[in-house]
Short mmCIF file of C-alpha atoms and ligand atoms in Angstrom, two decimals:
data_model
loop_
_atom_site.label_atom_id
_atom_site.label_comp_id
_atom_site.label_asym_id
_atom_site.label_seq_id
_atom_site.Cartn_x
_atom_site.Cartn_y
_atom_site.Cartn_z
CA MET A 1 -18.22 9.83 9.46
CA ILE A 2 -19.60 7.70 7.07
CA SER A 3 -23.13 7.93 5.78
CA LEU A 4 -25.07 6.06 3.19
CA ILE A 5 -27.91 7.51 1.58
CA ASP A 6 -30.70 5.37 0.48
CA VAL A 7 -27.42 3.60 -1.72
CA SER A 8 -28.28 0.89 -4.51
CA LYS A 9 -26.45 -1.55 -5.66
CA VAL A 10 -27.49 -3.07 -9.06
CA TYR A 11 -25.72 -5.96 -11.40
CA ASN A 12 -26.67 -6.69 -14.76
CA GLN A 13 -27.32 -10.98 -14.91
CA LYS A 14 -26.74 -13.36 -17.56
CA ASP A 15 -29.92 -13.64 -18.51
CA ASN A 16 -31.23 -10.07 -18.73
CA SER A 17 -32.88 -10.11 -15.53
CA THR A 18 -31.19 -7.51 -12.66
CA PHE A 19 -30.42 -8.64 -9.16
CA HIS A 20 -30.50 -5.38 -5.90
CA ALA A 21 -27.41 -6.90 -4.32
CA ILE A 22 -27.67 -3.30 -2.14
CA ASP A 23 -31.02 -2.28 -2.23
CA SER A 24 -31.59 1.32 -1.08
CA VAL A 25 -29.48 0.93 2.10
CA SER A 26 -29.09 4.77 4.39
CA LEU A 27 -27.13 4.21 7.22
CA SER A 28 -24.25 6.69 9.20
CA ILE A 29 -21.66 5.53 11.37
CA ASN A 30 -20.74 7.57 13.65
CA ARG A 31 -16.38 9.19 14.31
CA GLY A 32 -15.54 6.60 17.02
CA ASP A 33 -17.76 3.92 16.74
CA ILE A 34 -16.91 0.08 15.80
CA TYR A 35 -19.40 -1.22 13.91
CA GLY A 36 -20.48 -4.22 13.04
CA ILE A 37 -21.92 -5.83 9.91
CA ILE A 38 -23.69 -8.86 9.92
CA GLY A 39 -26.12 -11.20 8.09
CA ARG A 40 -25.93 -14.13 6.34
CA SER A 41 -24.08 -15.25 3.49
CA GLY A 42 -24.42 -13.52 0.65
CA ALA A 43 -26.61 -11.25 2.53
CA GLY A 44 -24.74 -8.05 0.96
CA LYS A 45 -22.82 -7.25 3.76
CA SER A 46 -19.04 -7.73 1.89
CA THR A 47 -20.74 -5.45 -1.19
CA LEU A 48 -21.85 -3.33 1.53
CA LEU A 49 -18.38 -2.57 3.09
CA ARG A 50 -16.84 -2.04 -0.51
CA LEU A 51 -19.75 0.70 -0.93
CA ILE A 52 -18.24 2.64 1.27
CA ASN A 53 -14.45 3.30 0.06
CA LEU A 54 -16.37 2.73 -4.12
CA LEU A 55 -14.54 -0.68 -4.32
CA GLU A 56 -18.14 -1.25 -5.87
CA ILE A 57 -19.49 1.96 -7.66
CA PRO A 58 -23.12 2.62 -6.33
CA SER A 59 -25.44 2.36 -9.04
CA SER A 60 -27.33 4.52 -6.88
CA GLY A 61 -27.33 6.72 -4.05
CA THR A 62 -24.58 9.05 -2.06
CA VAL A 63 -21.75 7.52 -0.20
CA ILE A 64 -20.05 10.48 1.93
CA VAL A 65 -17.12 9.67 4.21
CA ASP A 66 -15.83 12.04 6.49
CA GLY A 67 -18.06 14.82 4.99
CA GLU A 68 -16.86 14.52 1.83
CA ASP A 69 -19.23 13.01 -1.01
CA LEU A 70 -17.41 9.83 -2.66
CA THR A 71 -19.79 9.38 -5.19
CA ASN A 72 -19.21 12.56 -7.04
CA LEU A 73 -14.96 12.65 -7.29
CA SER A 74 -13.08 12.80 -9.98
CA LYS A 75 -10.65 9.59 -10.37
CA GLN A 76 -7.92 11.41 -8.91
CA LYS A 77 -9.06 12.68 -6.27
CA LEU A 78 -11.61 9.65 -5.10
CA ARG A 79 -7.62 8.07 -5.26
CA HIS A 80 -6.44 10.42 -2.53
CA ALA A 81 -10.32 10.18 -0.52
CA ARG A 82 -8.94 6.40 -0.83
CA GLN A 83 -5.72 6.90 0.98
CA SER A 84 -7.21 7.65 4.16
CA ILE A 85 -9.13 4.79 4.06
CA GLY A 86 -7.80 1.63 5.82
CA MET A 87 -9.09 -1.63 3.76
CA ILE A 88 -8.13 -5.15 5.31
CA PHE A 89 -9.87 -8.58 3.32
CA GLN A 90 -10.82 -11.87 5.49
CA HIS A 91 -7.16 -13.01 2.06
CA PHE A 92 -4.84 -10.30 3.56
CA ASN A 93 -4.20 -9.81 0.32
CA LEU A 94 -0.83 -9.03 0.83
CA VAL A 95 1.92 -9.11 -2.16
CA SER A 96 3.47 -12.44 -1.91
CA ASN A 97 6.72 -11.50 -3.83
CA LYS A 98 7.05 -8.10 -1.53
CA THR A 99 8.87 -8.35 2.06
CA VAL A 100 6.62 -7.41 5.20
CA LEU A 101 8.12 -4.08 4.57
CA GLU A 102 8.19 -3.64 1.61
CA ASN A 103 4.23 -3.83 1.91
CA VAL A 104 4.17 -1.34 4.42
CA LEU A 105 5.92 0.71 2.20
CA VAL A 106 3.61 0.88 -0.61
CA PRO A 107 0.39 2.58 0.75
CA LEU A 108 3.03 5.10 2.08
CA GLU A 109 4.42 5.64 -1.79
CA LEU A 110 1.42 5.54 -3.09
CA ALA A 111 0.29 8.67 -0.56
CA ARG A 112 4.03 10.36 -1.76
CA TYR A 113 4.82 10.13 1.84
CA PRO A 114 7.81 12.53 2.16
CA LYS A 115 10.64 9.83 1.75
CA LYS A 116 12.76 10.34 4.41
CA GLU A 117 11.00 9.91 7.04
CA ARG A 118 9.03 6.29 4.92
CA LEU A 119 10.85 3.80 6.96
CA ASP A 120 10.33 5.05 10.47
CA ARG A 121 6.90 5.24 10.09
CA VAL A 122 7.12 1.17 8.85
CA ARG A 123 8.60 0.49 11.28
CA GLU A 124 6.08 2.10 14.53
CA VAL A 125 3.30 0.74 12.18
CA LEU A 126 4.93 -2.57 12.54
CA ARG A 127 5.67 -1.70 16.25
CA PHE A 128 2.02 -1.52 16.63
CA VAL A 129 1.28 -4.57 15.47
CA GLY A 130 4.44 -6.16 17.22
CA LEU A 131 6.01 -7.37 13.92
CA GLU A 132 9.03 -5.33 14.17
CA ASP A 133 11.27 -8.34 14.10
CA LEU A 134 10.15 -10.29 10.63
CA MET A 135 10.27 -6.85 8.40
CA SER A 136 12.58 -8.97 5.67
CA LYS A 137 10.27 -12.13 5.64
CA TYR A 138 7.98 -12.58 2.82
CA PRO A 139 4.27 -13.24 3.11
CA SER A 140 5.11 -17.08 2.79
CA GLN A 141 7.07 -17.36 5.94
CA LEU A 142 4.36 -15.85 8.21
CA SER A 143 1.47 -17.68 9.66
CA GLY A 144 -1.90 -16.35 8.96
CA GLY A 145 -2.65 -14.22 12.24
CA GLN A 146 0.66 -12.47 11.35
CA LYS A 147 0.11 -11.29 7.41
CA GLN A 148 -3.63 -9.93 9.01
CA ARG A 149 -1.60 -8.11 11.20
CA VAL A 150 0.82 -7.33 8.39
CA ALA A 151 -1.98 -6.22 5.95
CA ILE A 152 -3.91 -4.36 9.42
CA ALA A 153 -0.39 -1.91 9.53
CA ARG A 154 0.08 -1.57 5.70
CA ALA A 155 -4.12 -0.51 6.57
CA LEU A 156 -2.61 1.73 8.91
CA ALA A 157 0.42 2.98 7.20
CA ASN A 158 -0.99 5.99 6.06
CA LYS A 159 -2.70 7.22 9.38
CA PRO A 160 -6.10 6.62 8.02
CA LYS A 161 -9.50 7.29 10.62
CA ILE A 162 -11.93 4.99 9.16
CA LEU A 163 -10.97 1.30 9.21
CA LEU A 164 -12.54 -1.76 6.73
CA CYS A 165 -12.28 -4.81 7.51
CA ASP A 166 -14.37 -7.47 5.69
CA GLU A 167 -14.48 -10.72 7.45
CA PRO A 168 -10.60 -10.10 9.25
CA THR A 169 -10.37 -13.41 10.96
CA SER A 170 -12.69 -15.73 9.16
CA ALA A 171 -9.65 -17.68 8.11
CA LEU A 172 -8.11 -17.71 11.06
CA ASP A 173 -8.01 -19.88 14.65
CA PRO A 174 -9.93 -19.25 18.09
CA ASN A 175 -6.21 -17.48 19.36
CA THR A 176 -5.15 -15.83 16.62
CA THR A 177 -8.83 -14.83 15.92
CA LYS A 178 -8.47 -13.33 19.66
CA GLU A 179 -4.98 -11.45 18.96
CA ILE A 180 -6.58 -9.90 15.83
CA LEU A 181 -9.16 -8.25 17.62
CA GLU A 182 -6.71 -7.10 20.60
CA VAL A 183 -4.99 -5.40 17.89
CA LEU A 184 -8.14 -3.37 16.27
CA GLN A 185 -9.09 -2.75 19.72
CA SER A 186 -6.16 -1.07 20.40
CA ILE A 187 -6.15 0.65 17.40
CA HIS A 188 -9.56 1.84 18.16
CA LYS A 189 -8.74 3.22 21.46
CA GLU A 190 -5.04 4.77 20.72
CA LEU A 191 -5.57 5.46 17.29
CA ASP A 192 -8.87 6.98 17.58
CA VAL A 193 -9.60 5.23 14.09
CA THR A 194 -13.55 3.96 13.67
CA ILE A 195 -13.77 1.16 12.48
CA VAL A 196 -16.89 -0.94 10.01
CA ILE A 197 -16.33 -4.79 10.93
CA VAL A 198 -18.08 -7.08 8.36
CA SER A 199 -18.87 -10.96 9.92
CA HIS A 200 -20.99 -13.58 10.47
CA GLU A 201 -19.44 -14.02 12.79
CA MET A 202 -21.93 -13.36 16.20
CA ASP A 203 -19.14 -13.82 18.99
CA LEU A 204 -16.38 -11.04 17.04
CA ILE A 205 -19.52 -8.70 16.59
CA LYS A 206 -20.39 -9.45 20.72
CA SER A 207 -17.10 -9.04 21.41
CA ILE A 208 -15.99 -5.51 20.45
CA CYS A 209 -19.16 -3.42 18.36
CA ASN A 210 -21.16 -1.02 19.89
CA ARG A 211 -23.49 -0.87 17.44
CA VAL A 212 -24.61 -3.59 14.35
CA THR A 213 -26.35 -3.92 11.73
CA ILE A 214 -28.45 -6.56 10.86
CA ILE A 215 -28.31 -6.90 6.44
CA ASP A 216 -30.40 -9.38 4.76
CA ASN A 217 -31.75 -9.61 1.34
CA GLY A 218 -29.40 -6.26 0.36
CA GLN A 219 -31.39 -4.65 2.63
CA VAL A 220 -31.02 -3.16 6.81
CA TYR A 221 -33.33 -5.75 8.63
CA GLU A 222 -32.66 -3.84 12.10
CA THR A 223 -29.74 -1.60 13.59
CA VAL A 224 -29.18 -1.76 17.22
CA ASP A 225 -26.45 -0.18 20.19
CA ILE A 226 -24.91 -2.46 22.47
CA LYS A 227 -22.29 -2.92 24.54
CA PRO A 228 -19.47 -4.42 23.78
CA LYS A 229 -18.80 -7.64 26.01
CA GLY A 230 -15.18 -7.55 25.84
CA ILE A 231 -12.67 -10.22 23.62
CA VAL A 232 -13.70 -13.40 25.69
CA ASN A 233 -10.28 -15.25 26.49
CA SER A 234 -10.48 -18.55 24.13
CA ASP A 235 -7.26 -19.76 24.40
CA HIS A 236 -7.64 -23.49 22.83
CA THR A 237 -5.10 -25.15 25.00
CA PRO A 238 -4.42 -29.19 23.76
CA ASP A 239 -5.80 -29.28 26.67
CA TRP A 240 -9.36 -27.28 26.06
CA PHE A 241 -9.73 -29.43 22.84
CA LEU A 242 -8.93 -32.90 25.04
CA THR A 243 -11.87 -31.35 27.09
CA GLN A 244 -14.59 -30.68 24.95
CA LEU A 245 -13.33 -33.76 23.02
CA THR A 246 -13.85 -36.45 25.99
CA GLU A 247 -17.28 -34.20 27.34
CA GLU A 248 -19.10 -34.67 24.65
CA ARG A 249 -18.59 -38.48 24.57
CA GLU A 250 -19.37 -38.82 28.19
CA SER A 251 -22.70 -37.01 27.66
CA ASP A 252 -23.44 -39.27 24.49
CA ASN A 253 -22.64 -41.50 26.96
CA ALA A 254 -24.89 -40.76 29.36
CA MET B 1 37.61 -29.87 -31.36
CA PRO B 2 36.85 -31.67 -34.78
CA GLU B 3 38.61 -30.97 -38.12
CA ILE B 4 35.06 -30.53 -40.07
CA LEU B 5 34.62 -27.62 -37.19
CA VAL B 6 38.08 -26.35 -37.77
CA GLN B 7 37.04 -25.79 -41.98
CA TYR B 8 34.17 -24.11 -41.47
CA GLN B 9 34.92 -22.10 -38.25
CA ALA B 10 33.92 -18.67 -39.68
CA GLU B 11 31.22 -19.69 -41.43
CA ILE B 12 30.24 -20.56 -37.62
CA TRP B 13 30.70 -18.24 -36.02
CA GLN B 14 29.14 -16.26 -38.66
CA SER B 15 25.87 -18.39 -38.55
CA ILE B 16 25.82 -17.88 -34.92
CA GLY B 17 26.01 -14.45 -35.04
CA GLU B 18 22.87 -14.13 -36.48
CA THR B 19 21.41 -16.14 -34.61
CA PHE B 20 21.85 -14.14 -31.45
CA ILE B 21 20.57 -10.76 -33.71
CA MET B 22 18.19 -12.43 -35.32
CA VAL B 23 17.22 -13.94 -31.73
CA GLY B 24 17.87 -10.64 -29.55
CA VAL B 25 16.26 -8.20 -31.34
CA SER B 26 12.84 -10.52 -31.03
CA ILE B 27 13.37 -9.97 -27.30
CA LEU B 28 13.97 -7.31 -27.56
CA PHE B 29 10.30 -6.25 -29.46
CA ALA B 30 9.19 -8.65 -27.29
CA ILE B 31 9.77 -6.88 -23.75
CA GLY B 32 8.98 -3.33 -25.71
CA LEU B 33 6.16 -4.01 -27.20
CA GLY B 34 4.73 -7.69 -26.46
CA LEU B 35 4.71 -6.56 -22.92
CA PRO B 36 3.09 -3.29 -22.74
CA LEU B 37 0.47 -5.17 -25.55
CA GLY B 38 -0.11 -8.65 -22.84
CA THR B 39 -0.66 -6.03 -20.57
CA LEU B 40 -3.41 -3.90 -22.33
CA LEU B 41 -4.88 -7.51 -23.32
CA PHE B 42 -5.66 -8.25 -19.45
CA LEU B 43 -6.75 -4.64 -18.45
CA THR B 44 -8.97 -4.16 -21.35
CA ARG B 45 -10.94 -8.08 -19.83
CA LYS B 46 -14.19 -8.55 -18.99
CA GLY B 47 -14.50 -7.47 -14.67
CA GLN B 48 -10.08 -5.78 -15.04
CA LEU B 49 -9.88 -2.92 -14.64
CA LEU B 50 -9.50 -1.08 -18.22
CA GLU B 51 -12.63 -3.66 -19.00
CA ASN B 52 -13.10 -2.45 -22.94
CA ARG B 53 -15.15 -5.33 -25.23
CA TYR B 54 -13.65 -3.74 -28.53
CA VAL B 55 -9.65 -3.19 -27.57
CA PHE B 56 -9.50 -6.10 -25.97
CA SER B 57 -11.13 -8.10 -29.72
CA LEU B 58 -8.92 -6.04 -31.32
CA LEU B 59 -5.86 -6.55 -29.85
CA ASN B 60 -6.65 -10.55 -29.53
CA LEU B 61 -7.38 -10.78 -33.01
CA PHE B 62 -4.76 -9.30 -33.86
CA VAL B 63 -2.25 -11.67 -31.64
CA ASN B 64 -4.73 -14.54 -32.24
CA ILE B 65 -3.99 -14.30 -36.36
CA VAL B 66 -0.21 -13.39 -36.17
CA ARG B 67 -0.08 -16.38 -34.26
CA SER B 68 -2.38 -18.96 -36.61
CA PHE B 69 -0.12 -18.21 -39.36
CA PRO B 70 2.23 -20.94 -40.66
CA PHE B 71 5.39 -18.76 -39.63
CA LEU B 72 7.51 -19.58 -43.37
CA LEU B 73 3.98 -18.26 -44.87
CA PHE B 74 4.06 -15.24 -42.86
CA VAL B 75 7.64 -14.53 -43.43
CA ILE B 76 6.72 -14.51 -47.27
CA PHE B 77 3.59 -12.59 -47.07
CA LEU B 78 5.09 -9.98 -45.35
CA ILE B 79 8.08 -9.27 -47.37
CA PRO B 80 6.57 -6.45 -48.92
CA PHE B 81 6.54 -4.75 -45.62
CA THR B 82 9.60 -5.56 -45.22
CA ARG B 83 10.77 -4.36 -47.98
CA TRP B 84 8.79 -1.10 -46.95
CA ILE B 85 10.32 -0.68 -43.85
CA ILE B 86 14.22 -1.66 -44.10
CA GLY B 87 15.03 -1.61 -48.08
CA THR B 88 15.06 -4.94 -48.99
CA ALA B 89 13.64 -8.71 -47.90
CA ILE B 90 16.17 -10.23 -47.98
CA GLY B 91 19.18 -10.89 -45.92
CA THR B 92 19.62 -11.17 -41.71
CA ALA B 93 18.20 -7.27 -40.64
CA ALA B 94 14.98 -8.42 -42.89
CA ALA B 95 14.78 -11.71 -41.32
CA THR B 96 14.20 -9.85 -38.05
CA VAL B 97 10.77 -7.98 -39.22
CA PRO B 98 8.71 -10.86 -39.33
CA LEU B 99 10.71 -12.49 -36.09
CA SER B 100 9.97 -9.34 -34.29
CA ILE B 101 5.83 -9.71 -35.55
CA ILE B 102 5.65 -13.14 -34.17
CA ALA B 103 7.37 -12.23 -30.72
CA ILE B 104 5.41 -9.24 -29.78
CA ALA B 105 2.31 -11.56 -30.63
CA TYR B 106 3.72 -14.81 -29.20
CA TYR B 107 5.04 -13.09 -26.11
CA SER B 108 1.29 -10.85 -25.21
CA ARG B 109 -0.09 -13.66 -24.42
CA LEU B 110 2.09 -15.42 -21.91
CA VAL B 111 2.26 -11.80 -20.40
CA GLU B 112 -1.68 -12.23 -20.19
CA GLN B 113 -1.77 -15.89 -18.73
CA SER B 114 0.73 -14.10 -16.50
CA LEU B 115 -1.69 -11.23 -15.33
CA ILE B 116 -4.76 -13.56 -14.96
CA ASP B 117 -2.55 -15.61 -12.36
CA VAL B 118 -2.27 -12.44 -10.00
CA PRO B 119 -5.07 -12.95 -7.26
CA LYS B 120 -7.58 -10.66 -7.74
CA GLY B 121 -7.67 -9.71 -3.77
CA VAL B 122 -3.59 -8.40 -4.79
CA ILE B 123 -5.54 -5.80 -7.24
CA GLU B 124 -8.43 -4.99 -4.78
CA ALA B 125 -5.84 -3.56 -1.85
CA ALA B 126 -4.29 -1.95 -4.59
CA ILE B 127 -7.75 -0.08 -5.91
CA SER B 128 -8.54 -0.08 -1.45
CA MET B 129 -4.71 1.95 -0.96
CA GLY B 130 -5.52 4.38 -3.61
CA ALA B 131 -3.11 3.02 -6.42
CA SER B 132 -4.02 4.97 -9.74
CA THR B 133 -4.00 1.86 -13.11
CA ARG B 134 -0.58 2.42 -13.63
CA GLU B 135 0.82 2.23 -9.49
CA ILE B 136 -1.05 -1.06 -9.63
CA ILE B 137 0.75 -2.22 -13.18
CA PHE B 138 4.34 -1.21 -11.93
CA LYS B 139 3.68 -2.08 -7.92
CA PHE B 140 1.19 -4.78 -8.12
CA LEU B 141 0.43 -6.66 -11.32
CA PHE B 142 4.38 -6.66 -12.30
CA VAL B 143 5.86 -7.83 -8.72
CA GLU B 144 3.17 -10.56 -8.70
CA ALA B 145 3.62 -11.56 -11.94
CA ARG B 146 6.96 -11.45 -12.23
CA SER B 147 8.46 -15.70 -12.61
CA GLY B 148 5.57 -16.21 -14.91
CA LEU B 149 6.75 -13.16 -17.04
CA VAL B 150 10.49 -14.38 -17.23
CA LEU B 151 9.55 -18.38 -17.67
CA GLY B 152 7.11 -16.57 -20.24
CA LEU B 153 10.13 -14.95 -21.77
CA THR B 154 12.56 -18.27 -21.66
CA THR B 155 9.49 -20.04 -23.51
CA SER B 156 9.53 -17.03 -26.35
CA THR B 157 12.94 -17.13 -26.33
CA ILE B 158 13.36 -20.56 -27.13
CA SER B 159 10.58 -20.45 -29.77
CA PHE B 160 11.95 -17.46 -31.36
CA ILE B 161 15.54 -19.33 -31.83
CA SER B 162 13.19 -22.66 -33.38
CA TYR B 163 11.93 -19.67 -35.87
CA SER B 164 14.66 -18.02 -36.79
CA THR B 165 15.79 -21.08 -38.35
CA ILE B 166 13.02 -21.04 -40.84
CA VAL B 167 14.22 -17.38 -42.19
CA GLY B 168 16.73 -19.15 -43.68
CA VAL B 169 14.24 -19.05 -46.89
CA VAL B 170 14.89 -15.01 -47.13
CA GLY B 171 18.56 -14.61 -46.83
CA GLY B 172 18.71 -14.80 -42.67
CA GLY B 173 21.39 -16.92 -42.06
CA GLY B 174 21.71 -18.04 -39.03
CA ILE B 175 22.63 -21.44 -37.53
CA GLY B 176 18.99 -23.23 -38.66
CA ASP B 177 19.81 -21.99 -42.02
CA PHE B 178 23.73 -23.13 -41.89
CA ALA B 179 22.96 -26.70 -40.78
CA ILE B 180 20.63 -27.12 -42.90
CA ARG B 181 23.04 -25.39 -46.32
CA TYR B 182 25.67 -27.17 -45.29
CA GLY B 183 24.76 -30.28 -43.52
CA TYR B 184 21.61 -31.42 -45.59
CA GLN B 185 21.81 -29.67 -48.76
CA ARG B 186 26.34 -30.61 -49.69
CA PHE B 187 25.27 -33.90 -47.47
CA GLU B 188 27.67 -32.83 -44.44
CA THR B 189 25.59 -35.25 -42.37
CA GLU B 190 28.03 -34.67 -39.60
CA LEU B 191 28.07 -30.80 -39.61
CA MET B 192 24.48 -30.94 -39.36
CA THR B 193 24.44 -32.99 -36.05
CA TYR B 194 27.24 -30.84 -35.07
CA MET B 195 24.80 -27.80 -35.47
CA ILE B 196 22.33 -29.54 -33.42
CA ILE B 197 24.10 -29.82 -30.63
CA ILE B 198 25.01 -26.42 -31.03
CA MET B 199 21.27 -25.53 -31.08
CA ILE B 200 20.55 -28.66 -28.21
CA ILE B 201 22.98 -26.90 -26.18
CA LEU B 202 21.92 -23.32 -26.49
CA VAL B 203 17.84 -24.83 -25.46
CA GLN B 204 19.35 -25.63 -22.25
CA LEU B 205 21.26 -22.98 -21.63
CA ILE B 206 18.68 -20.54 -22.26
CA GLN B 207 15.86 -22.68 -20.06
CA PHE B 208 18.09 -23.48 -17.82
CA LEU B 209 18.79 -20.22 -17.24
CA GLY B 210 15.11 -18.65 -17.33
CA THR B 211 13.73 -21.57 -14.59
CA THR B 212 16.67 -20.28 -12.33
CA ILE B 213 15.88 -16.60 -12.45
CA SER B 214 12.55 -17.31 -12.46
CA LYS B 215 12.69 -19.63 -8.91
CA THR B 216 15.31 -17.02 -6.57
CA ILE B 217 12.69 -13.62 -8.24
CA ASP B 218 9.73 -16.23 -6.38
CA LYS B 219 8.49 -15.72 -3.00
CA ARG B 220 4.81 -17.21 -3.13
N1 ATP C 301 -19.94 -8.82 -9.54
C1 ATP C 301 -20.94 -9.48 -8.83
N2 ATP C 301 -22.04 -9.95 -9.75
C2 ATP C 301 -23.23 -10.29 -9.35
N3 ATP C 301 -23.69 -10.57 -8.53
C3 ATP C 301 -23.07 -10.50 -7.37
C4 ATP C 301 -21.51 -9.70 -7.45
N4 ATP C 301 -20.79 -9.71 -6.27
C5 ATP C 301 -21.70 -10.25 -5.71
N5 ATP C 301 -22.90 -10.36 -6.58
C6 ATP C 301 -24.05 -10.90 -5.87
O1 ATP C 301 -24.23 -10.04 -4.37
C7 ATP C 301 -24.78 -11.18 -3.48
C8 ATP C 301 -24.33 -10.19 -1.62
O2 ATP C 301 -23.27 -10.78 -1.63
P1 ATP C 301 -21.80 -10.18 -0.92
O3 ATP C 301 -20.81 -10.10 -1.64
O4 ATP C 301 -22.38 -8.52 -0.30
O5 ATP C 301 -22.48 -11.35 0.64
P2 ATP C 301 -21.90 -11.13 2.25
O6 ATP C 301 -22.95 -10.78 2.57
O7 ATP C 301 -20.00 -10.77 2.05
O8 ATP C 301 -21.85 -12.89 1.51
P3 ATP C 301 -20.63 -14.03 2.55
O9 ATP C 301 -21.03 -13.87 4.12
O10 ATP C 301 -20.70 -15.22 1.89
O11 ATP C 301 -19.10 -13.40 2.34
C9 ATP C 301 -24.61 -12.55 -3.48
O12 ATP C 301 -26.04 -12.62 -3.64
C10 ATP C 301 -23.87 -12.35 -4.79
O13 ATP C 301 -23.74 -13.71 -4.87
MG1 MG C 302 -18.66 -11.30 2.04
#
């Protein structure tokens, strides 16, 4: 589904030296994968993800998505290809002056989706993420988890085959994280979407990914196949918080 | 109504009309050319979609030069150009030439500033959805920056009113010119006071309108 072949991303720095944010990385992501990319801060995870839809133009190497060499496309063809690659971000990146409905409508407008069917499609994806009732709200009226679900709906509107996620839950609490992971999992199962997730949270990666690449210093450190452990129930009730806090105190006293 | 206002009624209305024409034309130029220029300034900045050092420096220089001119000198400096465009350098129509040019430069800078405030992530999301530059401008940038654009236009309009009082030197007319000619030069202090009050009310109204609109369309 996705192949990166010997891809590098080099930045020119202020002192005229160069910095290899991504250094000759090759990897392939299969159709149906929930593929994790993990590594410490600054390792190059986000850069690697953004190379997949050419949000970063590779300095060298080839990016092939769904059989198409993106690095060789005209600007217009590249824009077209991007319409079938969904992407979500840590900070959601919704248009705050547009309602939920309008936000999800935009990608359909961009893809010249048949006018008469747009509204139905918006309803359908919003129902999928469980936000049909909030269509006329503005992002500032939503919780973080709801915002991310709008972003997911927006990314799904054009029925992409691939969903790229950059730290999709890093701005969210454990309960909301669980919600979002469940949405991602149902996208994978029900809509047959290949998912790539960048994260530094081990629990997240372990719970839903079937294949994981560890990135360090812009290079592939190791790629492993794992068996997803399932989403852990992290229902953080007030009682849970209380137990956590008091247990700590008791073990300190002991 | 004070007697003196009744006495000069016709002239007062005419001067208000002239101010409206001068400021109105300035607003049209600010929107028609200042908005695109400001957008281009933003887009050609370092790290932006159409990054281009040469185009940016050129536009930036133009805006800076126009804005750094003392306006009175600018009006005089432009007289040959004004005569070439309008056919005369005297009168309200002629006065709109320097006013429009300063309007373009002034508003474009405020447009650039408002667009800088749009979160970079929003533009990234737009690119990831396959939006073209044109679509990014109209469906993302202008939507997200709209309250700043309106506030900027409000501030600009008020400056245009102030600038328009100076074009009296080339017979531009307007409220400010009237206040100076009748009030100051003919020692009709009372009349001058009334004209100043009219200007204050006008500015207050515009500011109130601008602030209200900008607040209602701001959903951030
Ligand atoms: N535009 C840029 N110019 C110069 N250096 C950059 C640029 N973008 C990223 N880098 C550098 O590339 C490296 C990798 O950045 P990247 O954002 O991919 O890291 P990351 O693994 O996602 O980190 P984090 O977990 O903090 O998000 C970092 O050292 C960063 O400073
Ligand atoms: Mg990152």
